[in-house]
Amino acid sequence: MLAPARYAVLRLLTAARQRTRRWPGSPRALDGVAALSCFSLMVLDVPGLADADNSLTGLTATLVLAAGAATLVVRRRAPWVPYLVALVLLGWLHELTLIQFALYSLGRFRGRAAGVAATVGYVAWSYAMFHLPGWPEHRADTLSGFLGLIVPIGVLAAAVGIAAYRQDLVRELASQRARAAVFQAVQEERISVARDVHDLVGRELTVLAVRAEVLAARARGGPHLKDFEELADTARRAHLMLNDTIVHRADERTATPGLEGLTALAAESERMGSPVTLEICLAAHRLSPLRQTAVYRVVQECLTNAAKHAPGERVSVAIGLDGTRLRVTVRNALPAAVPVTEPVSSGTGTSSMRERVTAMGGTLTAGAHDGAYEVVAHLPAGRLPSRP
């Protein structure tokens, strides 16, 4: 039976483990903590070990136990090492503490098969030791003690380790799914950008090819006929290369609107319960169509997020020019209370927006400031065409 002091130390270590469950320490440091915890428990048995074995003194028993606990430092890379050492200490000194840590480590870092195999080996080894002289010393009621203490200790330690192993797998799977969702959102945004490039640039190439053919027809017999024909052929080949590079999928869609589509977005957001204040400078309407589609996507995602996470709050959208850079600011007040129903969200919207803006050579920041959530995107404005 464990001494009261040992119970107290075990409870303190359990409480410390619960408090440091989220501690972002390195695995090597955590292994060191495990070894130190095991030694702290085993050192309580040093007086009894020295009395039971005349070959050991208090100092030598402490050193032996410290060496055994030190093997837990390699419990992740080689969990069988502390397990084998624990079996030796079990047969020699009848020490049960290290075997608990070793069985837990095998279940935690090697899974169910290793944990079950190690538990069976531990029970078999303990049963063999049970029939040897000197362990346990009192044989009157030792079988019930063996079945009521030795076996449950190993089964419980391995079971906890296996449960932790399965929990690690669940967390890793959830993390991989989250990373895959972000990657898929980024890929979809890249495809969207590519389609917008195809729609906008392809249209201009078509106009260029047609215009060059018209000029070639007018220049029949003139010195520039060959030049116009080569220009038309180059435009057609560029259009074909664009089609080959950006493969259309079966789910064709219309081109992404530009700034002219923001009014419809604002009206839709108001129907969803989030009024929108829209401010667009006149110079922004002279941006290239590709930049306008990027602005549309950013505002669209921001309004969607505002409707999910801050329903009923007013959203302000400001689009203006800051020197040679376009600035898009979307800001909404944070709700006073958390919504009763958690919105359905994959958490990939910000990644999609950032991918779209980064593809255009810009930057995007998003976060809470002064009681409001604000998204700011900066895009290179390029050379604005002069007004006709």
Tab-separated table of C-alpha atoms in Angstrom:
chain	number	residue	atom	x	y	z
A	1	MET	CA	0.000	0.000	0.000
A	2	LEU	CA	1.280	3.472	-0.874
A	3	ALA	CA	2.366	5.750	1.936
A	4	PRO	CA	0.345	8.957	2.595
A	5	ALA	CA	3.326	11.080	1.577
A	6	ARG	CA	3.474	9.280	-1.749
A	7	TYR	CA	-0.223	9.937	-2.293
A	8	ALA	CA	0.396	13.634	-1.642
A	9	VAL	CA	3.278	13.811	-4.101
A	10	LEU	CA	1.238	11.962	-6.740
A	11	ARG	CA	-1.650	14.402	-6.325
A	12	LEU	CA	0.699	17.386	-6.613
A	13	LEU	CA	2.235	15.983	-9.805
A	14	THR	CA	-1.208	15.304	-11.271
A	15	ALA	CA	-2.303	18.863	-10.541
A	16	ALA	CA	0.892	20.228	-12.065
A	17	ARG	CA	0.343	18.118	-15.179
A	18	GLN	CA	-3.189	19.488	-15.555
A	19	ARG	CA	-1.940	23.063	-15.204
A	20	THR	CA	0.836	22.558	-17.768
A	21	ARG	CA	-1.220	20.553	-20.264
A	22	ARG	CA	-1.145	23.490	-22.667
A	23	TRP	CA	2.454	24.405	-21.938
A	24	PRO	CA	4.198	24.882	-25.306
A	25	GLY	CA	7.431	23.266	-24.115
A	26	SER	CA	9.652	21.153	-26.293
A	27	PRO	CA	9.125	17.358	-26.242
A	28	ARG	CA	12.621	16.894	-24.837
A	29	ALA	CA	11.825	19.187	-21.903
A	30	LEU	CA	8.588	17.308	-21.241
A	31	ASP	CA	10.501	14.024	-21.202
A	32	GLY	CA	12.849	15.533	-18.635
A	33	VAL	CA	9.871	16.532	-16.495
A	34	ALA	CA	8.523	12.971	-16.739
A	35	ALA	CA	11.875	11.527	-15.624
A	36	LEU	CA	12.078	13.965	-12.724
A	37	SER	CA	8.498	13.185	-11.669
A	38	CYS	CA	9.175	9.452	-11.721
A	39	PHE	CA	12.332	9.871	-9.648
A	40	SER	CA	10.487	12.080	-7.148
A	41	LEU	CA	8.008	9.275	-6.541
A	42	MET	CA	10.608	6.512	-6.396
A	43	VAL	CA	12.882	8.342	-3.992
A	44	LEU	CA	10.173	7.965	-1.345
A	45	ASP	CA	10.879	4.217	-1.388
A	46	VAL	CA	14.632	4.567	-0.792
A	47	PRO	CA	14.523	3.819	2.991
A	48	GLY	CA	12.507	0.669	2.433
A	49	LEU	CA	14.750	-0.491	-0.426
A	50	ALA	CA	17.890	-0.043	1.668
A	51	ASP	CA	16.383	-2.075	4.502
A	52	ALA	CA	15.096	-4.861	2.244
A	53	ASP	CA	18.353	-5.318	0.283
A	54	ASN	CA	21.605	-5.402	2.270
A	55	SER	CA	23.604	-4.764	-0.907
A	56	LEU	CA	22.163	-1.249	-1.203
A	57	THR	CA	22.545	1.789	0.963
A	58	GLY	CA	20.479	4.919	0.877
A	59	LEU	CA	22.939	6.547	-1.539
A	60	THR	CA	23.352	3.576	-3.878
A	61	ALA	CA	19.599	2.964	-3.951
A	62	THR	CA	19.060	6.607	-4.877
A	63	LEU	CA	21.618	6.360	-7.678
A	64	VAL	CA	20.039	3.166	-9.039
A	65	LEU	CA	16.587	4.723	-9.064
A	66	ALA	CA	17.917	7.912	-10.653
A	67	ALA	CA	19.539	5.896	-13.434
A	68	GLY	CA	16.291	4.040	-14.037
A	69	ALA	CA	14.226	7.242	-14.128
A	70	ALA	CA	16.738	8.827	-16.499
A	71	THR	CA	15.811	6.295	-19.179
A	72	LEU	CA	12.477	8.139	-19.571
A	73	VAL	CA	14.358	10.867	-21.409
A	74	VAL	CA	14.369	8.565	-24.466
A	75	ARG	CA	10.757	7.408	-24.024
A	76	ARG	CA	9.653	8.973	-27.326
A	77	ARG	CA	12.454	7.642	-29.516
A	78	ALA	CA	13.007	4.316	-27.718
A	79	PRO	CA	10.163	3.592	-25.268
A	80	TRP	CA	11.238	-0.041	-24.935
A	81	VAL	CA	14.408	1.026	-23.096
A	82	PRO	CA	12.668	2.359	-19.953
A	83	TYR	CA	10.265	-0.586	-20.163
A	84	LEU	CA	13.064	-3.192	-20.012
A	85	VAL	CA	14.849	-1.270	-17.267
A	86	ALA	CA	11.576	-1.110	-15.340
A	87	LEU	CA	11.204	-4.896	-15.567
A	88	VAL	CA	14.700	-5.299	-14.121
A	89	LEU	CA	13.901	-2.940	-11.237
A	90	LEU	CA	10.623	-4.787	-10.714
A	91	GLY	CA	12.359	-8.120	-10.316
A	92	TRP	CA	15.302	-6.807	-8.320
A	93	LEU	CA	13.870	-4.091	-6.075
A	94	HIS	CA	10.138	-4.756	-6.471
A	95	GLU	CA	9.782	-1.124	-7.674
A	96	LEU	CA	6.466	-0.444	-9.434
A	97	THR	CA	6.732	3.269	-10.217
A	98	LEU	CA	8.958	3.183	-13.299
A	99	ILE	CA	6.920	0.432	-14.952
A	100	GLN	CA	3.833	2.671	-14.805
A	101	PHE	CA	5.633	5.465	-16.673
A	102	ALA	CA	7.117	2.968	-19.121
A	103	LEU	CA	3.769	1.339	-19.947
A	104	TYR	CA	2.150	4.740	-20.391
A	105	SER	CA	4.973	5.839	-22.708
A	106	LEU	CA	4.666	2.713	-24.855
A	107	GLY	CA	0.909	3.180	-25.225
A	108	ARG	CA	1.280	6.920	-25.865
A	109	PHE	CA	4.036	6.835	-28.460
A	110	ARG	CA	3.684	3.379	-30.043
A	111	GLY	CA	-0.058	2.798	-29.989
A	112	ARG	CA	-2.400	0.025	-28.944
A	113	ALA	CA	-0.436	-2.985	-30.204
A	114	ALA	CA	2.732	-2.032	-28.349
A	115	GLY	CA	0.795	-1.071	-25.224
A	116	VAL	CA	-1.091	-4.371	-25.082
A	117	ALA	CA	2.040	-6.420	-25.789
A	118	ALA	CA	3.991	-4.576	-23.086
A	119	THR	CA	1.161	-5.060	-20.570
A	120	VAL	CA	0.999	-8.795	-21.245
A	121	GLY	CA	4.779	-9.040	-20.812
A	122	TYR	CA	4.609	-7.067	-17.575
A	123	VAL	CA	1.865	-9.287	-16.134
A	124	ALA	CA	3.722	-12.451	-17.135
A	125	TRP	CA	6.991	-11.190	-15.660
A	126	SER	CA	5.242	-10.137	-12.433
A	127	TYR	CA	3.541	-13.536	-12.142
A	128	ALA	CA	6.893	-15.274	-12.551
A	129	MET	CA	8.425	-13.030	-9.884
A	130	PHE	CA	5.439	-13.811	-7.656
A	131	HIS	CA	6.545	-17.458	-7.398
A	132	LEU	CA	10.149	-16.656	-6.542
A	133	PRO	CA	11.292	-16.527	-2.910
A	134	GLY	CA	11.334	-13.075	-1.370
A	135	TRP	CA	8.686	-11.418	-3.550
A	136	PRO	CA	6.300	-10.856	-2.055
A	137	GLU	CA	7.474	-11.837	1.432
A	138	HIS	CA	4.062	-12.660	2.925
A	139	ARG	CA	2.331	-15.369	0.947
A	140	ALA	CA	-0.887	-15.701	2.888
A	141	ASP	CA	-2.847	-13.148	0.942
A	142	THR	CA	-0.452	-12.293	-1.845
A	143	LEU	CA	-2.482	-13.726	-4.740
A	144	SER	CA	-5.339	-11.323	-4.075
A	145	GLY	CA	-2.787	-8.529	-3.772
A	146	PHE	CA	-1.244	-9.562	-7.050
A	147	LEU	CA	-4.597	-9.585	-8.816
A	148	GLY	CA	-5.844	-6.437	-7.092
A	149	LEU	CA	-2.734	-4.233	-7.391
A	150	ILE	CA	-0.051	-5.451	-9.779
A	151	VAL	CA	-2.308	-6.238	-12.735
A	152	PRO	CA	-4.531	-3.127	-12.528
A	153	ILE	CA	-1.472	-0.857	-12.309
A	154	GLY	CA	-0.149	-2.073	-15.650
A	155	VAL	CA	-3.514	-2.196	-17.399
A	156	LEU	CA	-4.478	1.287	-16.247
A	157	ALA	CA	-1.126	2.873	-17.188
A	158	ALA	CA	-1.142	1.322	-20.671
A	159	ALA	CA	-4.827	2.175	-21.203
A	160	VAL	CA	-4.245	5.841	-20.359
A	161	GLY	CA	-1.290	5.931	-22.738
A	162	ILE	CA	-3.293	4.321	-25.560
A	163	ALA	CA	-6.144	6.793	-24.994
A	164	ALA	CA	-3.683	9.681	-25.178
A	165	TYR	CA	-2.224	8.192	-28.380
A	166	ARG	CA	-5.685	8.073	-29.960
A	167	GLN	CA	-6.359	11.631	-28.837
A	168	ASP	CA	-3.098	12.739	-30.454
A	169	LEU	CA	-4.207	11.078	-33.685
A	170	VAL	CA	-7.568	12.873	-33.541
A	171	ARG	CA	-5.894	16.243	-32.990
A	172	GLU	CA	-3.413	15.618	-35.784
A	173	LEU	CA	-6.228	14.624	-38.133
A	174	ALA	CA	-8.160	17.789	-37.261
A	175	SER	CA	-5.026	19.869	-37.839
A	176	GLN	CA	-4.418	18.208	-41.207
A	177	ARG	CA	-8.024	18.815	-42.218
A	178	ALA	CA	-7.727	22.476	-41.275
A	179	ARG	CA	-4.509	22.820	-43.286
A	180	ALA	CA	-6.121	21.044	-46.227
A	181	ALA	CA	-9.133	23.381	-46.065
A	182	VAL	CA	-6.871	26.438	-46.125
A	183	PHE	CA	-4.831	24.964	-48.984
A	184	GLN	CA	-7.994	24.201	-50.945
A	185	ALA	CA	-9.308	27.722	-50.375
A	186	VAL	CA	-6.025	29.188	-51.599
A	187	GLN	CA	-6.051	26.934	-54.647
A	188	GLU	CA	-9.631	27.885	-55.461
A	189	GLU	CA	-8.735	31.550	-55.164
A	190	ARG	CA	-5.778	31.052	-57.500
A	191	ILE	CA	-8.078	29.359	-59.998
A	192	SER	CA	-10.483	32.275	-59.654
A	193	VAL	CA	-7.673	34.745	-60.311
A	194	ALA	CA	-6.581	32.722	-63.340
A	195	ARG	CA	-10.104	32.699	-64.735
A	196	ASP	CA	-10.398	36.443	-64.265
A	197	VAL	CA	-7.094	36.877	-66.096
A	198	HIS	CA	-8.391	34.686	-68.883
A	199	ASP	CA	-11.703	36.546	-69.140
A	200	LEU	CA	-10.135	40.008	-69.125
A	201	VAL	CA	-6.874	39.475	-70.988
A	202	GLY	CA	-8.423	37.030	-73.457
A	203	ARG	CA	-11.043	39.594	-74.418
A	204	GLU	CA	-8.360	42.222	-75.068
A	205	LEU	CA	-6.332	39.772	-77.161
A	206	THR	CA	-9.401	38.972	-79.231
A	207	VAL	CA	-10.030	42.665	-79.846
A	208	LEU	CA	-6.367	43.109	-80.793
A	209	ALA	CA	-6.484	40.207	-83.265
A	210	VAL	CA	-9.672	41.471	-84.906
A	211	ARG	CA	-8.329	45.009	-85.103
A	212	ALA	CA	-5.084	43.809	-86.678
A	213	GLU	CA	-7.020	41.794	-89.296
A	214	VAL	CA	-9.097	44.856	-90.162
A	215	LEU	CA	-5.953	46.947	-90.570
A	216	ALA	CA	-4.377	44.191	-92.688
A	217	ALA	CA	-7.430	44.184	-94.969
A	218	ARG	CA	-7.191	47.945	-95.364
A	219	ALA	CA	-3.483	47.775	-96.100
A	220	ARG	CA	-3.795	45.318	-99.010
A	221	GLY	CA	-1.044	46.095	-101.473
A	222	GLY	CA	0.656	48.455	-99.024
A	223	PRO	CA	4.070	48.146	-97.391
A	224	HIS	CA	2.602	47.389	-93.923
A	225	LEU	CA	0.364	44.464	-94.896
A	226	LYS	CA	2.838	41.854	-93.644
A	227	ASP	CA	3.287	43.662	-90.324
A	228	PHE	CA	-0.458	43.753	-89.633
A	229	GLU	CA	-0.827	40.084	-90.564
A	230	GLU	CA	2.011	39.118	-88.187
A	231	LEU	CA	0.412	41.190	-85.436
A	232	ALA	CA	-2.960	39.427	-85.926
A	233	ASP	CA	-1.263	36.015	-85.948
A	234	THR	CA	0.686	36.836	-82.753
A	235	ALA	CA	-2.514	37.911	-80.974
A	236	ARG	CA	-4.283	34.695	-81.998
A	237	ARG	CA	-1.375	32.540	-80.838
A	238	ALA	CA	-1.241	34.410	-77.511
A	239	HIS	CA	-4.955	33.765	-77.048
A	240	LEU	CA	-4.478	30.055	-77.761
A	241	MET	CA	-1.594	29.889	-75.263
A	242	LEU	CA	-3.794	31.567	-72.663
A	243	ASN	CA	-6.513	28.970	-73.255
A	244	ASP	CA	-4.013	26.130	-72.956
A	245	THR	CA	-2.503	27.518	-69.755
A	246	ILE	CA	-5.763	28.236	-67.958
A	247	VAL	CA	-7.918	25.151	-68.437
A	248	HIS	CA	-11.649	25.757	-68.210
A	249	ARG	CA	-13.579	23.373	-65.999
A	250	ALA	CA	-17.028	22.073	-66.631
A	251	ASP	CA	-18.566	24.438	-64.092
A	252	GLU	CA	-18.084	27.592	-66.130
A	253	ARG	CA	-19.083	30.797	-64.439
A	254	THR	CA	-19.490	34.421	-65.376
A	255	ALA	CA	-16.608	36.824	-64.912
A	256	THR	CA	-16.128	38.387	-61.483
A	257	PRO	CA	-17.724	41.841	-61.352
A	258	GLY	CA	-15.686	44.942	-60.699
A	259	LEU	CA	-16.484	48.006	-58.631
A	260	GLU	CA	-19.853	48.290	-60.349
A	261	GLY	CA	-20.933	45.133	-58.527
A	262	LEU	CA	-20.336	46.552	-55.024
A	263	THR	CA	-23.719	48.276	-54.954
A	264	ALA	CA	-25.480	44.940	-55.396
A	265	LEU	CA	-23.274	43.426	-52.684
A	266	ALA	CA	-24.206	46.221	-50.282
A	267	ALA	CA	-27.904	45.765	-51.031
A	268	GLU	CA	-27.639	42.013	-50.421
A	269	SER	CA	-25.845	42.614	-47.127
A	270	GLU	CA	-28.592	45.000	-46.006
A	271	ARG	CA	-31.202	42.353	-46.787
A	272	MET	CA	-29.243	40.020	-44.513
A	273	GLY	CA	-29.553	42.588	-41.707
A	274	SER	CA	-26.144	44.305	-41.914
A	275	PRO	CA	-26.409	47.861	-43.327
A	276	VAL	CA	-23.462	49.012	-45.431
A	277	THR	CA	-21.911	52.439	-45.910
A	278	LEU	CA	-20.100	52.446	-49.268
A	279	GLU	CA	-17.539	55.097	-50.191
A	280	ILE	CA	-15.683	54.786	-53.496
A	281	CYS	CA	-13.463	57.519	-54.896
A	282	LEU	CA	-13.998	58.395	-58.550
A	283	ALA	CA	-10.421	57.591	-59.508
A	284	ALA	CA	-10.864	53.992	-58.395
A	285	HIS	CA	-13.299	53.380	-61.267
A	286	ARG	CA	-10.387	53.891	-63.685
A	287	LEU	CA	-8.422	50.983	-62.245
A	288	SER	CA	-7.697	47.969	-64.406
A	289	PRO	CA	-10.483	45.343	-64.474
A	290	LEU	CA	-8.223	42.789	-62.785
A	291	ARG	CA	-7.629	45.090	-59.806
A	292	GLN	CA	-11.321	45.839	-59.605
A	293	THR	CA	-12.137	42.127	-59.381
A	294	ALA	CA	-9.649	41.798	-56.512
A	295	VAL	CA	-11.375	44.645	-54.659
A	296	TYR	CA	-14.760	43.023	-55.285
A	297	ARG	CA	-13.589	39.686	-53.851
A	298	VAL	CA	-12.155	41.318	-50.721
A	299	VAL	CA	-15.317	43.315	-50.027
A	300	GLN	CA	-17.505	40.286	-50.756
A	301	GLU	CA	-15.659	38.111	-48.245
A	302	CYS	CA	-15.648	40.867	-45.611
A	303	LEU	CA	-19.401	41.409	-45.902
A	304	THR	CA	-19.991	37.666	-45.647
A	305	ASN	CA	-17.847	37.448	-42.498
A	306	ALA	CA	-19.616	40.467	-40.979
A	307	ALA	CA	-23.010	38.850	-41.561
A	308	LYS	CA	-21.774	35.643	-39.878
A	309	HIS	CA	-19.921	37.010	-36.880
A	310	ALA	CA	-21.454	40.478	-36.322
A	311	PRO	CA	-25.067	40.277	-37.524
A	312	GLY	CA	-26.961	43.551	-37.412
A	313	GLU	CA	-23.835	45.709	-37.081
A	314	ARG	CA	-23.169	48.470	-39.616
A	315	VAL	CA	-20.319	47.839	-42.046
A	316	SER	CA	-18.323	50.673	-43.584
A	317	VAL	CA	-16.496	50.122	-46.873
A	318	ALA	CA	-14.023	52.774	-48.035
A	319	ILE	CA	-12.099	52.483	-51.318
A	320	GLY	CA	-9.635	55.196	-52.189
A	321	LEU	CA	-6.207	55.961	-53.593
A	322	ASP	CA	-3.235	56.627	-51.356
A	323	GLY	CA	-0.622	57.908	-53.747
A	324	THR	CA	0.204	55.069	-56.084
A	325	ARG	CA	-1.552	52.444	-53.962
A	326	LEU	CA	-5.188	51.509	-53.693
A	327	ARG	CA	-6.508	51.214	-50.143
A	328	VAL	CA	-9.575	49.107	-49.287
A	329	THR	CA	-10.868	49.372	-45.724
A	330	VAL	CA	-13.800	47.341	-44.421
A	331	ARG	CA	-14.752	47.914	-40.798
A	332	ASN	CA	-17.611	46.676	-38.624
A	333	ALA	CA	-18.333	46.967	-34.913
A	334	LEU	CA	-17.876	43.856	-32.827
A	335	PRO	CA	-21.108	42.497	-31.314
A	336	ALA	CA	-21.698	43.242	-27.650
A	337	ALA	CA	-22.580	39.601	-26.976
A	338	VAL	CA	-21.507	36.354	-28.589
A	339	PRO	CA	-24.219	35.049	-30.982
A	340	VAL	CA	-26.298	32.237	-29.505
A	341	THR	CA	-25.813	30.117	-32.608
A	342	GLU	CA	-22.242	29.636	-33.732
A	343	PRO	CA	-21.950	30.575	-37.436
A	344	VAL	CA	-21.001	27.894	-39.916
A	345	SER	CA	-17.528	28.849	-41.098
A	346	SER	CA	-14.511	26.981	-42.402
A	347	GLY	CA	-12.106	29.718	-41.343
A	348	THR	CA	-10.508	29.961	-44.789
A	349	GLY	CA	-11.974	33.291	-45.933
A	350	THR	CA	-9.048	35.388	-44.734
A	351	SER	CA	-6.594	33.041	-46.450
A	352	SER	CA	-8.515	33.406	-49.720
A	353	MET	CA	-8.544	37.193	-49.457
A	354	ARG	CA	-4.852	37.320	-48.650
A	355	GLU	CA	-4.033	35.025	-51.588
A	356	ARG	CA	-6.032	37.226	-53.965
A	357	VAL	CA	-4.349	40.435	-52.744
A	358	THR	CA	-0.872	38.899	-52.625
A	359	ALA	CA	-1.264	37.651	-56.196
A	360	MET	CA	-1.757	41.284	-57.214
A	361	GLY	CA	1.394	42.402	-55.378
A	362	GLY	CA	-0.445	43.842	-52.370
A	363	THR	CA	-0.809	43.250	-48.647
A	364	LEU	CA	-3.747	42.500	-46.353
A	365	THR	CA	-4.155	42.865	-42.602
A	366	ALA	CA	-7.142	41.833	-40.510
A	367	GLY	CA	-7.869	42.080	-36.808
A	368	ALA	CA	-9.805	43.721	-33.986
A	369	HIS	CA	-9.046	47.353	-33.134
A	370	ASP	CA	-10.879	49.681	-30.734
A	371	GLY	CA	-13.995	47.542	-30.463
A	372	ALA	CA	-14.273	46.910	-34.196
A	373	TYR	CA	-13.014	44.359	-36.692
A	374	GLU	CA	-11.081	45.933	-39.549
A	375	VAL	CA	-9.702	44.547	-42.786
A	376	VAL	CA	-7.251	46.738	-44.713
A	377	ALA	CA	-5.951	45.762	-48.156
A	378	HIS	CA	-3.340	47.700	-50.112
A	379	LEU	CA	-2.964	47.096	-53.839
A	380	PRO	CA	-0.689	48.731	-56.379
A	381	ALA	CA	-2.915	51.089	-58.364
A	382	GLY	CA	-0.793	50.885	-61.485
A	383	ARG	CA	-0.962	53.593	-64.110
A	384	LEU	CA	-4.438	55.018	-64.237
A	385	PRO	CA	-5.640	55.827	-67.757
A	386	SER	CA	-6.556	59.413	-68.416
A	387	ARG	CA	-10.225	60.233	-68.478
A	388	PRO	CA	-11.642	60.632	-72.028
